mmCIF file of C-alpha atoms in Angstrom:
data_model
loop_
_atom_site.group_PDB
_atom_site.id
_atom_site.type_symbol
_atom_site.label_atom_id
_atom_site.label_comp_id
_atom_site.label_asym_id
_atom_site.label_seq_id
_atom_site.Cartn_x
_atom_site.Cartn_y
_atom_site.Cartn_z
ATOM 1 C CA UNK A 1 36.610 -45.531 -26.221
ATOM 2 C CA UNK A 2 36.779 -45.260 -29.998
ATOM 3 C CA UNK A 3 35.510 -41.678 -29.879
ATOM 4 C CA UNK A 4 38.102 -40.767 -27.248
ATOM 5 C CA UNK A 5 40.923 -42.199 -29.330
ATOM 6 C CA UNK A 6 39.640 -40.478 -32.451
ATOM 7 C CA UNK A 7 39.739 -37.087 -30.767
ATOM 8 C CA UNK A 8 43.334 -37.822 -29.745
ATOM 9 C CA UNK A 9 44.096 -38.263 -33.452
ATOM 10 C CA UNK A 10 44.468 -42.021 -32.954
ATOM 11 C CA UNK A 11 42.243 -42.635 -35.940
ATOM 12 C CA UNK A 12 43.388 -46.117 -36.914
ATOM 13 C CA UNK A 13 43.105 -47.234 -33.286
ATOM 14 C CA UNK A 14 39.565 -45.907 -33.124
ATOM 15 C CA UNK A 15 38.612 -47.726 -36.312
ATOM 16 C CA UNK A 16 40.299 -50.929 -35.172
ATOM 17 C CA UNK A 17 38.470 -50.938 -31.828
ATOM 18 C CA UNK A 18 35.161 -50.873 -33.665
ATOM 19 C CA UNK A 19 36.293 -53.450 -36.220
ATOM 20 C CA UNK A 20 37.747 -55.814 -33.605
ATOM 21 C CA UNK A 21 34.484 -55.833 -31.657
ATOM 22 C CA UNK A 22 33.089 -58.219 -34.331
ATOM 23 C CA UNK A 23 29.681 -56.578 -34.265
ATOM 24 C CA UNK A 24 27.134 -56.997 -36.994
ATOM 25 C CA UNK A 25 28.145 -55.190 -40.156
ATOM 26 C CA UNK A 26 25.377 -52.605 -40.046
ATOM 27 C CA UNK A 27 26.181 -51.790 -36.393
ATOM 28 C CA UNK A 28 29.898 -51.443 -37.126
ATOM 29 C CA UNK A 29 29.147 -49.163 -40.044
ATOM 30 C CA UNK A 30 26.836 -47.043 -37.930
ATOM 31 C CA UNK A 31 29.401 -46.662 -35.134
ATOM 32 C CA UNK A 32 32.168 -45.675 -37.534
ATOM 33 C CA UNK A 33 29.855 -43.176 -39.158
ATOM 34 C CA UNK A 34 28.819 -41.734 -35.771
ATOM 35 C CA UNK A 35 32.440 -41.241 -34.702
ATOM 36 C CA UNK A 36 33.231 -39.518 -37.997
ATOM 37 C CA UNK A 37 30.154 -37.282 -37.817
ATOM 38 C CA UNK A 38 30.921 -36.355 -34.195
ATOM 39 C CA UNK A 39 34.426 -35.339 -35.202
ATOM 40 C CA UNK A 40 33.134 -33.322 -38.161
ATOM 41 C CA UNK A 41 30.695 -31.577 -35.825
ATOM 42 C CA UNK A 42 33.625 -30.549 -33.622
ATOM 43 C CA UNK A 43 35.415 -28.992 -36.547
ATOM 44 C CA UNK A 44 37.685 -31.969 -37.270
ATOM 45 C CA UNK A 45 36.567 -32.398 -40.860
ATOM 46 C CA UNK A 46 39.899 -33.678 -42.169
ATOM 47 C CA UNK A 47 40.108 -36.264 -39.401
ATOM 48 C CA UNK A 48 36.532 -37.381 -40.016
ATOM 49 C CA UNK A 49 37.278 -38.046 -43.677
ATOM 50 C CA UNK A 50 40.481 -39.876 -42.690
ATOM 51 C CA UNK A 51 38.595 -42.047 -40.202
ATOM 52 C CA UNK A 52 36.031 -43.000 -42.803
ATOM 53 C CA UNK A 53 38.856 -43.824 -45.191
ATOM 54 C CA UNK A 54 40.546 -46.077 -42.613
ATOM 55 C CA UNK A 55 37.774 -48.658 -42.927
ATOM 56 C CA UNK A 56 36.525 -47.788 -46.419
ATOM 57 C CA UNK A 57 37.656 -51.015 -48.066
ATOM 58 C CA UNK A 58 35.686 -53.209 -45.692
ATOM 59 C CA UNK A 59 32.712 -51.309 -44.404
ATOM 60 C CA UNK A 60 32.068 -47.892 -45.839
ATOM 61 C CA UNK A 61 28.977 -47.431 -47.981
ATOM 62 C CA UNK A 62 27.996 -44.600 -50.261
ATOM 63 C CA UNK A 63 25.278 -43.591 -47.796
ATOM 64 C CA UNK A 64 27.872 -42.989 -45.062
ATOM 65 C CA UNK A 65 29.927 -40.662 -47.244
ATOM 66 C CA UNK A 66 26.789 -38.930 -48.503
ATOM 67 C CA UNK A 67 25.686 -38.050 -44.960
ATOM 68 C CA UNK A 68 29.210 -36.968 -44.037
ATOM 69 C CA UNK A 69 29.168 -34.663 -47.064
ATOM 70 C CA UNK A 70 25.891 -33.105 -45.892
ATOM 71 C CA UNK A 71 27.395 -32.415 -42.474
ATOM 72 C CA UNK A 72 30.546 -30.907 -43.960
ATOM 73 C CA UNK A 73 28.400 -28.584 -46.093
ATOM 74 C CA UNK A 74 26.678 -27.362 -42.932
ATOM 75 C CA UNK A 75 30.135 -26.688 -41.460
ATOM 76 C CA UNK A 76 31.135 -24.744 -44.610
ATOM 77 C CA UNK A 77 33.943 -27.230 -45.313
ATOM 78 C CA UNK A 78 33.345 -27.073 -49.035
ATOM 79 C CA UNK A 79 36.424 -28.894 -50.309
ATOM 80 C CA UNK A 80 35.956 -31.769 -47.877
ATOM 81 C CA UNK A 81 32.241 -31.960 -48.668
ATOM 82 C CA UNK A 82 32.956 -32.393 -52.379
ATOM 83 C CA UNK A 83 35.564 -35.029 -51.515
ATOM 84 C CA UNK A 84 32.990 -36.928 -49.458
ATOM 85 C CA UNK A 85 30.412 -36.742 -52.251
ATOM 86 C CA UNK A 86 32.964 -37.931 -54.799
ATOM 87 C CA UNK A 87 33.832 -40.920 -52.612
ATOM 88 C CA UNK A 88 30.146 -41.774 -52.251
ATOM 89 C CA UNK A 89 29.694 -41.671 -56.003
ATOM 90 C CA UNK A 90 32.726 -43.892 -56.578
ATOM 91 C CA UNK A 91 31.030 -46.452 -54.348
ATOM 92 C CA UNK A 92 27.624 -45.963 -55.980
ATOM 93 C CA UNK A 93 27.646 -43.960 -59.198
ATOM 94 C CA UNK A 94 23.830 -43.911 -59.275
ATOM 95 C CA UNK A 95 23.253 -42.584 -55.748
ATOM 96 C CA UNK A 96 20.611 -40.065 -56.780
ATOM 97 C CA UNK A 97 20.436 -38.029 -53.578
ATOM 98 C CA UNK A 98 24.206 -37.678 -53.553
ATOM 99 C CA UNK A 99 24.247 -36.617 -57.200
ATOM 100 C CA UNK A 100 21.636 -33.979 -56.409
ATOM 101 C CA UNK A 101 23.404 -32.738 -53.264
ATOM 102 C CA UNK A 102 26.773 -32.549 -55.021
ATOM 103 C CA UNK A 103 25.270 -30.717 -57.999
ATOM 104 C CA UNK A 104 23.533 -28.140 -55.800
ATOM 105 C CA UNK A 105 26.685 -27.591 -53.743
ATOM 106 C CA UNK A 106 28.865 -27.164 -56.825
ATOM 107 C CA UNK A 107 26.339 -24.666 -58.195
ATOM 108 C CA UNK A 108 26.435 -22.634 -54.970
ATOM 109 C CA UNK A 109 30.241 -22.677 -55.136
ATOM 110 C CA UNK A 110 30.063 -21.083 -58.590
ATOM 111 C CA UNK A 111 31.421 -24.193 -60.331
ATOM 112 C CA UNK A 112 28.705 -24.138 -62.960
ATOM 113 C CA UNK A 113 30.282 -26.466 -65.515
ATOM 114 C CA UNK A 114 30.864 -29.121 -62.829
ATOM 115 C CA UNK A 115 27.334 -28.611 -61.526
ATOM 116 C CA UNK A 116 25.945 -29.046 -65.039
ATOM 117 C CA UNK A 117 27.791 -32.358 -65.366
ATOM 118 C CA UNK A 118 26.438 -33.568 -62.015
ATOM 119 C CA UNK A 119 22.845 -32.507 -62.760
ATOM 120 C CA UNK A 120 23.112 -34.336 -66.100
ATOM 121 C CA UNK A 121 24.191 -37.487 -64.250
ATOM 122 C CA UNK A 122 21.234 -37.090 -61.899
ATOM 123 C CA UNK A 123 18.806 -36.718 -64.804
ATOM 124 C CA UNK A 124 20.225 -39.891 -66.373
ATOM 125 C CA UNK A 125 19.457 -42.066 -63.326
ATOM 126 C CA UNK A 126 16.282 -40.443 -61.972
ATOM 127 C CA UNK A 127 12.961 -42.190 -62.549
ATOM 128 C CA UNK A 128 10.722 -40.154 -60.236
ATOM 129 C CA UNK A 129 9.060 -37.291 -62.176
ATOM 130 C CA UNK A 130 9.557 -34.710 -59.409
ATOM 131 C CA UNK A 131 13.205 -35.629 -58.897
ATOM 132 C CA UNK A 132 13.778 -35.602 -62.643
ATOM 133 C CA UNK A 133 12.079 -32.210 -62.811
ATOM 134 C CA UNK A 134 14.491 -30.897 -60.165
ATOM 135 C CA UNK A 135 17.448 -32.273 -62.138
ATOM 136 C CA UNK A 136 16.356 -30.471 -65.306
ATOM 137 C CA UNK A 137 15.741 -27.303 -63.302
ATOM 138 C CA UNK A 138 19.308 -27.548 -61.991
ATOM 139 C CA UNK A 139 20.619 -28.183 -65.483
ATOM 140 C CA UNK A 140 18.825 -25.119 -66.797
ATOM 141 C CA UNK A 141 20.179 -22.942 -63.982
ATOM 142 C CA UNK A 142 23.774 -24.207 -64.321
ATOM 143 C CA UNK A 143 23.800 -23.696 -68.084
ATOM 144 C CA UNK A 144 22.258 -20.226 -67.761
ATOM 145 C CA UNK A 145 24.985 -19.151 -65.338
ATOM 146 C CA UNK A 146 27.642 -19.900 -67.947
ATOM 147 C CA UNK A 147 25.946 -17.169 -70.053
ATOM 148 C CA UNK A 148 25.990 -19.434 -73.091
ATOM 149 C CA UNK A 149 23.653 -21.953 -74.735
ATOM 150 C CA UNK A 150 20.623 -20.114 -73.377
ATOM 151 C CA UNK A 151 18.282 -21.967 -75.725
ATOM 152 C CA UNK A 152 19.429 -25.235 -74.123
ATOM 153 C CA UNK A 153 18.799 -23.714 -70.726
ATOM 154 C CA UNK A 154 15.246 -22.829 -71.810
ATOM 155 C CA UNK A 155 14.743 -26.395 -73.035
ATOM 156 C CA UNK A 156 15.701 -27.785 -69.638
ATOM 157 C CA UNK A 157 13.454 -25.385 -67.731
ATOM 158 C CA UNK A 158 10.572 -26.292 -70.046
ATOM 159 C CA UNK A 159 11.231 -30.002 -69.503
ATOM 160 C CA UNK A 160 11.262 -29.414 -65.750
ATOM 161 C CA UNK A 161 7.872 -27.686 -65.830
ATOM 162 C CA UNK A 162 6.417 -30.372 -68.094
ATOM 163 C CA UNK A 163 7.472 -33.079 -65.634
ATOM 164 C CA UNK A 164 6.177 -31.143 -62.647
ATOM 165 C CA UNK A 165 3.862 -28.177 -63.385
ATOM 166 C CA UNK A 166 4.127 -27.190 -59.704
ATOM 167 C CA UNK A 167 7.899 -26.748 -59.825
ATOM 168 C CA UNK A 168 7.682 -23.024 -59.145
ATOM 169 C CA UNK A 169 11.444 -22.193 -59.216
ATOM 170 C CA UNK A 170 11.702 -23.795 -62.663
ATOM 171 C CA UNK A 171 8.617 -21.938 -63.873
ATOM 172 C CA UNK A 172 9.812 -18.518 -62.716
ATOM 173 C CA UNK A 173 13.305 -19.209 -64.079
ATOM 174 C CA UNK A 174 11.731 -20.075 -67.420
ATOM 175 C CA UNK A 175 9.830 -16.779 -67.499
ATOM 176 C CA UNK A 176 12.950 -14.807 -66.626
ATOM 177 C CA UNK A 177 15.129 -16.539 -69.199
ATOM 178 C CA UNK A 178 12.589 -16.274 -72.011
ATOM 179 C CA UNK A 179 12.514 -12.561 -71.314
ATOM 180 C CA UNK A 180 16.298 -12.426 -71.633
ATOM 181 C CA UNK A 181 16.147 -13.941 -75.103
ATOM 182 C CA UNK A 182 13.067 -11.853 -76.067
ATOM 183 C CA UNK A 183 10.765 -14.841 -76.506
ATOM 184 C CA UNK A 184 7.352 -13.318 -75.807
ATOM 185 C CA UNK A 185 5.255 -16.207 -77.100
ATOM 186 C CA UNK A 186 2.394 -17.097 -74.743
ATOM 187 C CA UNK A 187 3.204 -13.954 -72.765
ATOM 188 C CA UNK A 188 -0.332 -13.404 -71.408
ATOM 189 C CA UNK A 189 -0.897 -17.016 -70.339
ATOM 190 C CA UNK A 190 2.533 -17.295 -68.741
ATOM 191 C CA UNK A 191 2.224 -14.199 -66.581
ATOM 192 C CA UNK A 192 -1.338 -15.061 -65.630
ATOM 193 C CA UNK A 193 -0.004 -18.339 -64.212
ATOM 194 C CA UNK A 194 2.760 -16.435 -62.412
ATOM 195 C CA UNK A 195 0.183 -14.170 -60.782
ATOM 196 C CA UNK A 196 -1.846 -17.205 -59.693
ATOM 197 C CA UNK A 197 1.240 -18.681 -58.014
ATOM 198 C CA UNK A 198 1.868 -15.414 -56.165
ATOM 199 C CA UNK A 199 -1.776 -15.023 -55.141
ATOM 200 C CA UNK A 200 -1.656 -18.605 -53.807
ATOM 201 C CA UNK A 201 1.237 -17.645 -51.533
ATOM 202 C CA UNK A 202 4.340 -18.666 -53.453
ATOM 203 C CA UNK A 203 6.874 -16.597 -55.364
ATOM 204 C CA UNK A 204 9.074 -19.504 -56.464
ATOM 205 C CA UNK A 205 12.289 -17.729 -55.517
ATOM 206 C CA UNK A 206 11.391 -14.634 -57.553
ATOM 207 C CA UNK A 207 13.388 -11.659 -56.322
ATOM 208 C CA UNK A 208 12.043 -8.110 -55.997
ATOM 209 C CA UNK A 209 14.383 -6.702 -58.668
ATOM 210 C CA UNK A 210 13.301 -9.213 -61.315
ATOM 211 C CA UNK A 211 9.679 -8.808 -60.212
ATOM 212 C CA UNK A 212 9.837 -5.177 -61.327
ATOM 213 C CA UNK A 213 9.726 -6.466 -64.903
ATOM 214 C CA UNK A 214 6.563 -8.476 -64.214
ATOM 215 C CA UNK A 215 3.014 -7.118 -64.717
ATOM 216 C CA UNK A 216 2.201 -7.381 -60.996
ATOM 217 C CA UNK A 217 -0.162 -5.244 -58.959
ATOM 218 C CA UNK A 218 1.140 -3.464 -55.809
ATOM 219 C CA UNK A 219 -0.118 -6.191 -53.458
ATOM 220 C CA UNK A 220 1.644 -8.927 -55.431
ATOM 221 C CA UNK A 221 4.842 -6.884 -55.572
ATOM 222 C CA UNK A 222 4.728 -6.344 -51.815
ATOM 223 C CA UNK A 223 4.244 -10.066 -51.267
ATOM 224 C CA UNK A 224 7.337 -10.898 -53.324
ATOM 225 C CA UNK A 225 9.351 -8.310 -51.378
ATOM 226 C CA UNK A 226 8.134 -9.597 -48.003
ATOM 227 C CA UNK A 227 9.039 -13.181 -48.915
ATOM 228 C CA UNK A 228 12.588 -12.137 -49.808
ATOM 229 C CA UNK A 229 12.831 -10.089 -46.603
ATOM 230 C CA UNK A 230 11.814 -13.112 -44.504
ATOM 231 C CA UNK A 231 14.425 -15.243 -46.275
ATOM 232 C CA UNK A 232 17.106 -12.618 -45.594
ATOM 233 C CA UNK A 233 16.169 -12.405 -41.916
ATOM 234 C CA UNK A 234 16.338 -16.198 -41.603
ATOM 235 C CA UNK A 235 19.781 -16.227 -43.259
ATOM 236 C CA UNK A 236 21.024 -13.479 -40.952
ATOM 237 C CA UNK A 237 19.816 -15.397 -37.878
ATOM 238 C CA UNK A 238 21.552 -18.534 -39.119
ATOM 239 C CA UNK A 239 24.814 -16.621 -39.588
ATOM 240 C CA UNK A 240 24.584 -14.929 -36.195
ATOM 241 C CA UNK A 241 25.910 -18.012 -34.397
ATOM 242 C CA UNK A 242 29.155 -17.716 -36.372
ATOM 243 C CA UNK A 243 29.869 -14.144 -35.298
ATOM 244 C CA UNK A 244 32.294 -13.430 -32.462
ATOM 245 C CA UNK A 245 30.392 -11.795 -29.571
ATOM 246 C CA UNK A 246 31.249 -8.108 -29.269
ATOM 247 C CA UNK A 247 29.985 -5.412 -26.955
ATOM 248 C CA UNK A 248 30.612 -1.809 -27.992
ATOM 249 C CA UNK A 249 31.899 0.778 -25.574
ATOM 250 C CA UNK A 250 28.952 3.132 -25.606
ATOM 251 C CA UNK A 251 30.845 5.696 -23.496
ATOM 252 C CA UNK A 252 33.592 6.063 -26.079
ATOM 253 C CA UNK A 253 33.317 8.854 -28.640
ATOM 254 C CA UNK A 254 31.966 7.792 -32.024
ATOM 255 C CA UNK A 255 34.673 8.104 -34.635
ATOM 256 C CA UNK A 256 32.893 6.348 -37.489
ATOM 257 C CA UNK A 257 29.420 5.020 -38.140
ATOM 258 C CA UNK A 258 29.472 1.275 -38.805
ATOM 259 C CA UNK A 259 27.417 0.165 -41.793
ATOM 260 C CA UNK A 260 26.687 -3.547 -42.338
ATOM 261 C CA UNK A 261 25.459 -4.712 -45.750
ATOM 262 C CA UNK A 262 24.026 -8.236 -46.064
ATOM 263 C CA UNK A 263 23.514 -9.581 -49.586
ATOM 264 C CA UNK A 264 23.601 -12.718 -51.714
ATOM 265 C CA UNK A 265 24.753 -10.721 -54.747
ATOM 266 C CA UNK A 266 28.394 -9.827 -54.113
ATOM 267 C CA UNK A 267 29.418 -12.190 -56.929
ATOM 268 C CA UNK A 268 29.522 -11.440 -60.660
ATOM 269 C CA UNK A 269 25.864 -10.431 -60.814
ATOM 270 C CA UNK A 270 24.160 -7.167 -61.805
ATOM 271 C CA UNK A 271 23.535 -6.109 -58.202
ATOM 272 C CA UNK A 272 27.103 -6.897 -57.197
ATOM 273 C CA UNK A 273 28.439 -4.798 -60.047
ATOM 274 C CA UNK A 274 26.086 -1.864 -59.516
ATOM 275 C CA UNK A 275 26.571 -1.425 -55.753
ATOM 276 C CA UNK A 276 30.346 -1.061 -56.089
ATOM 277 C CA UNK A 277 29.941 2.573 -57.102
ATOM 278 C CA UNK A 278 27.814 3.217 -53.998
ATOM 279 C CA UNK A 279 30.568 2.042 -51.667
ATOM 280 C CA UNK A 280 33.182 4.052 -53.572
ATOM 281 C CA UNK A 281 31.189 7.252 -53.076
ATOM 282 C CA UNK A 282 30.843 6.820 -49.310
ATOM 283 C CA UNK A 283 33.060 8.935 -47.072
ATOM 284 C CA UNK A 284 35.405 6.415 -45.454
ATOM 285 C CA UNK A 285 36.403 8.986 -42.836
ATOM 286 C CA UNK A 286 32.817 8.883 -41.531
ATOM 287 C CA UNK A 287 31.718 5.307 -42.326
ATOM 288 C CA UNK A 288 33.212 1.898 -41.662
ATOM 289 C CA UNK A 289 31.609 -0.592 -44.043
ATOM 290 C CA UNK A 290 31.194 -4.331 -43.448
ATOM 291 C CA UNK A 291 29.794 -6.638 -46.130
ATOM 292 C CA UNK A 292 28.324 -10.033 -45.235
ATOM 293 C CA UNK A 293 27.698 -12.440 -48.094
ATOM 294 C CA UNK A 294 24.893 -15.021 -47.978
ATOM 295 C CA UNK A 295 26.303 -17.146 -50.800
ATOM 296 C CA UNK A 296 29.596 -18.926 -51.405
ATOM 297 C CA UNK A 297 32.079 -16.560 -53.034
ATOM 298 C CA UNK A 298 32.858 -17.271 -56.675
ATOM 299 C CA UNK A 299 36.409 -15.828 -56.423
ATOM 300 C CA UNK A 300 35.472 -12.853 -58.598
ATOM 301 C CA UNK A 301 37.003 -9.432 -57.934
#
């Protein structure tokens, strides 16, 4: 009954039905959360947040808002997801998983200064070495993306690897960044460890373009490329459900050849800048170009 009323936009009625049932607190909280999550799953993100807010003073916990934020991220409702995370952190400023999720989401949105602040908050409350290592890895990445204070970024990556020597993304980021600032100390030992990681079946997020600067043999280079290819295929399959089904008219004459480009680098990144000239040189009378981005756009031109 509460779910039915909620989908009719009778949000306060839905909340009141659950509240008036005088169930145990944890059951009431669970039911409210389920109604909100069901609405979010149906694309009613605004209504879900409003429903949670209707009973926030009495029942809502940080955990409820944290899980709602996760669902909204999956639905690509970025603004509402951040709002849910912020509400969770007002209820529990030391909710470590929420701090981590919010920081990662802000980073993916290109809000690097905000992500840095959130990763710093996570590092201040984390006691588990692996979690703390992840927080310092995030701090290093967020600071690096501001293209300033690179020495501080290196310090955070180093701290991350010290806390967890198996944190491969932090390790490969450290190698890449030290190369940017021309710090070649311990060069041989560092790249030997990188090759061991790759030979063991992990590339730590290393991309093929950056791998070109590494002293890798052909087999290791192929492995890095295959890993990135598998990731791209998985991303494309995940995005496929969001495309509108379309069946071409194969009998119709072909006026233009459709070209689809899938990339995570259409932001202010070297690849994004370099490929612009390629598209400009293509004959638009013969090609129709579609670009599909695997990351959240950073509002760059």
